[in-house]
């Protein structure tokens, strides 16, 4: 035992001596915050962020979402105020989700020109014209069964019919664009929807309206709290016949390529944290802007652990957003947007 300790001591002192002539010392670049800030490779700015808002009809009240502290279901006027608050802090875009007055089998309330999303788009455009407005396109918030498309019965097995869903998504996208959305963001994962929506917009002289495609959207357990927020939990089954299998990376590239071929202006990976590798793949393979969705479950885990004092919430928020940007995302959709922007020192 004694011998071994002596040996260890000798080895250490030899290393120290050798070290005096060491050429490469990466620690020189970490000696002070001034130096660290000079060589920092990745800096998240409020302009990188897109702030999601959940809009309810004015007949309802502003309600905090239990599993997402700090996130609210907003009436149209609250959504306008929240958008203004985000813009004042340097955030440049919001992404709107709607909770309608009524639901049915085909989600027809989603193309009601007086719907919560349409009204919020108009209100925000008027009050905060400098903000880019994106509107999520999907049927699950508007259907009574909570699925993202039309349900058909194939020999006793219920499934979402792809091609019957496309015209409904087109109607919804046109309605949001007509209200003034700068981008529509289809999140349904139906095949061919980007091309169908692009054509529908172009035919109505809405060729300026962009498409942010949820290209690689996975059937993920991280969406749990969102379903409370958007009241969009499926009433039966799950979304695995249309959202992607979390195990598939090559298939994600194929989905991105298809969306780009069909006319997407931006592609997205959702969720972000368990899929950082695919954000990097998106960045390395394609030239379009890449968005990543830092989803509800990722947000709620930070909030829950911070509430218990198990982690330093603001520090973890910064580390998470930095990791998403470092992985290759140009844009990050995040519920942390306001909190991040408030703490940002540019
Ligand atoms: Zn959906």
Tab-separated table of C-alpha atoms and ligand atoms in Angstrom, residues 136 138-141 146-148 187-188 217 239 242-243, ligand 1:
chain	number	residue	atom	x	y	z
A	136	UNK	CA	-50.231	26.082	-35.807
A	138	UNK	CA	-53.784	20.866	-37.063
A	139	UNK	CA	-57.193	19.458	-36.265
A	140	UNK	CA	-56.602	17.837	-32.847
A	141	UNK	CA	-57.537	20.940	-30.839
A	146	UNK	CA	-58.803	14.663	-30.344
A	147	UNK	CA	-57.022	13.180	-33.378
A	148	UNK	CA	-55.190	15.271	-35.959
A	187	UNK	CA	-48.121	19.892	-37.174
A	188	UNK	CA	-50.429	17.054	-38.238
A	217	UNK	CA	-42.420	15.285	-35.324
A	239	UNK	CA	-50.867	9.123	-32.722
A	242	UNK	CA	-48.971	9.440	-38.228
A	243	UNK	CA	-46.323	10.857	-35.877
B	1	LIG	ZN1	-52.564	17.575	-33.942
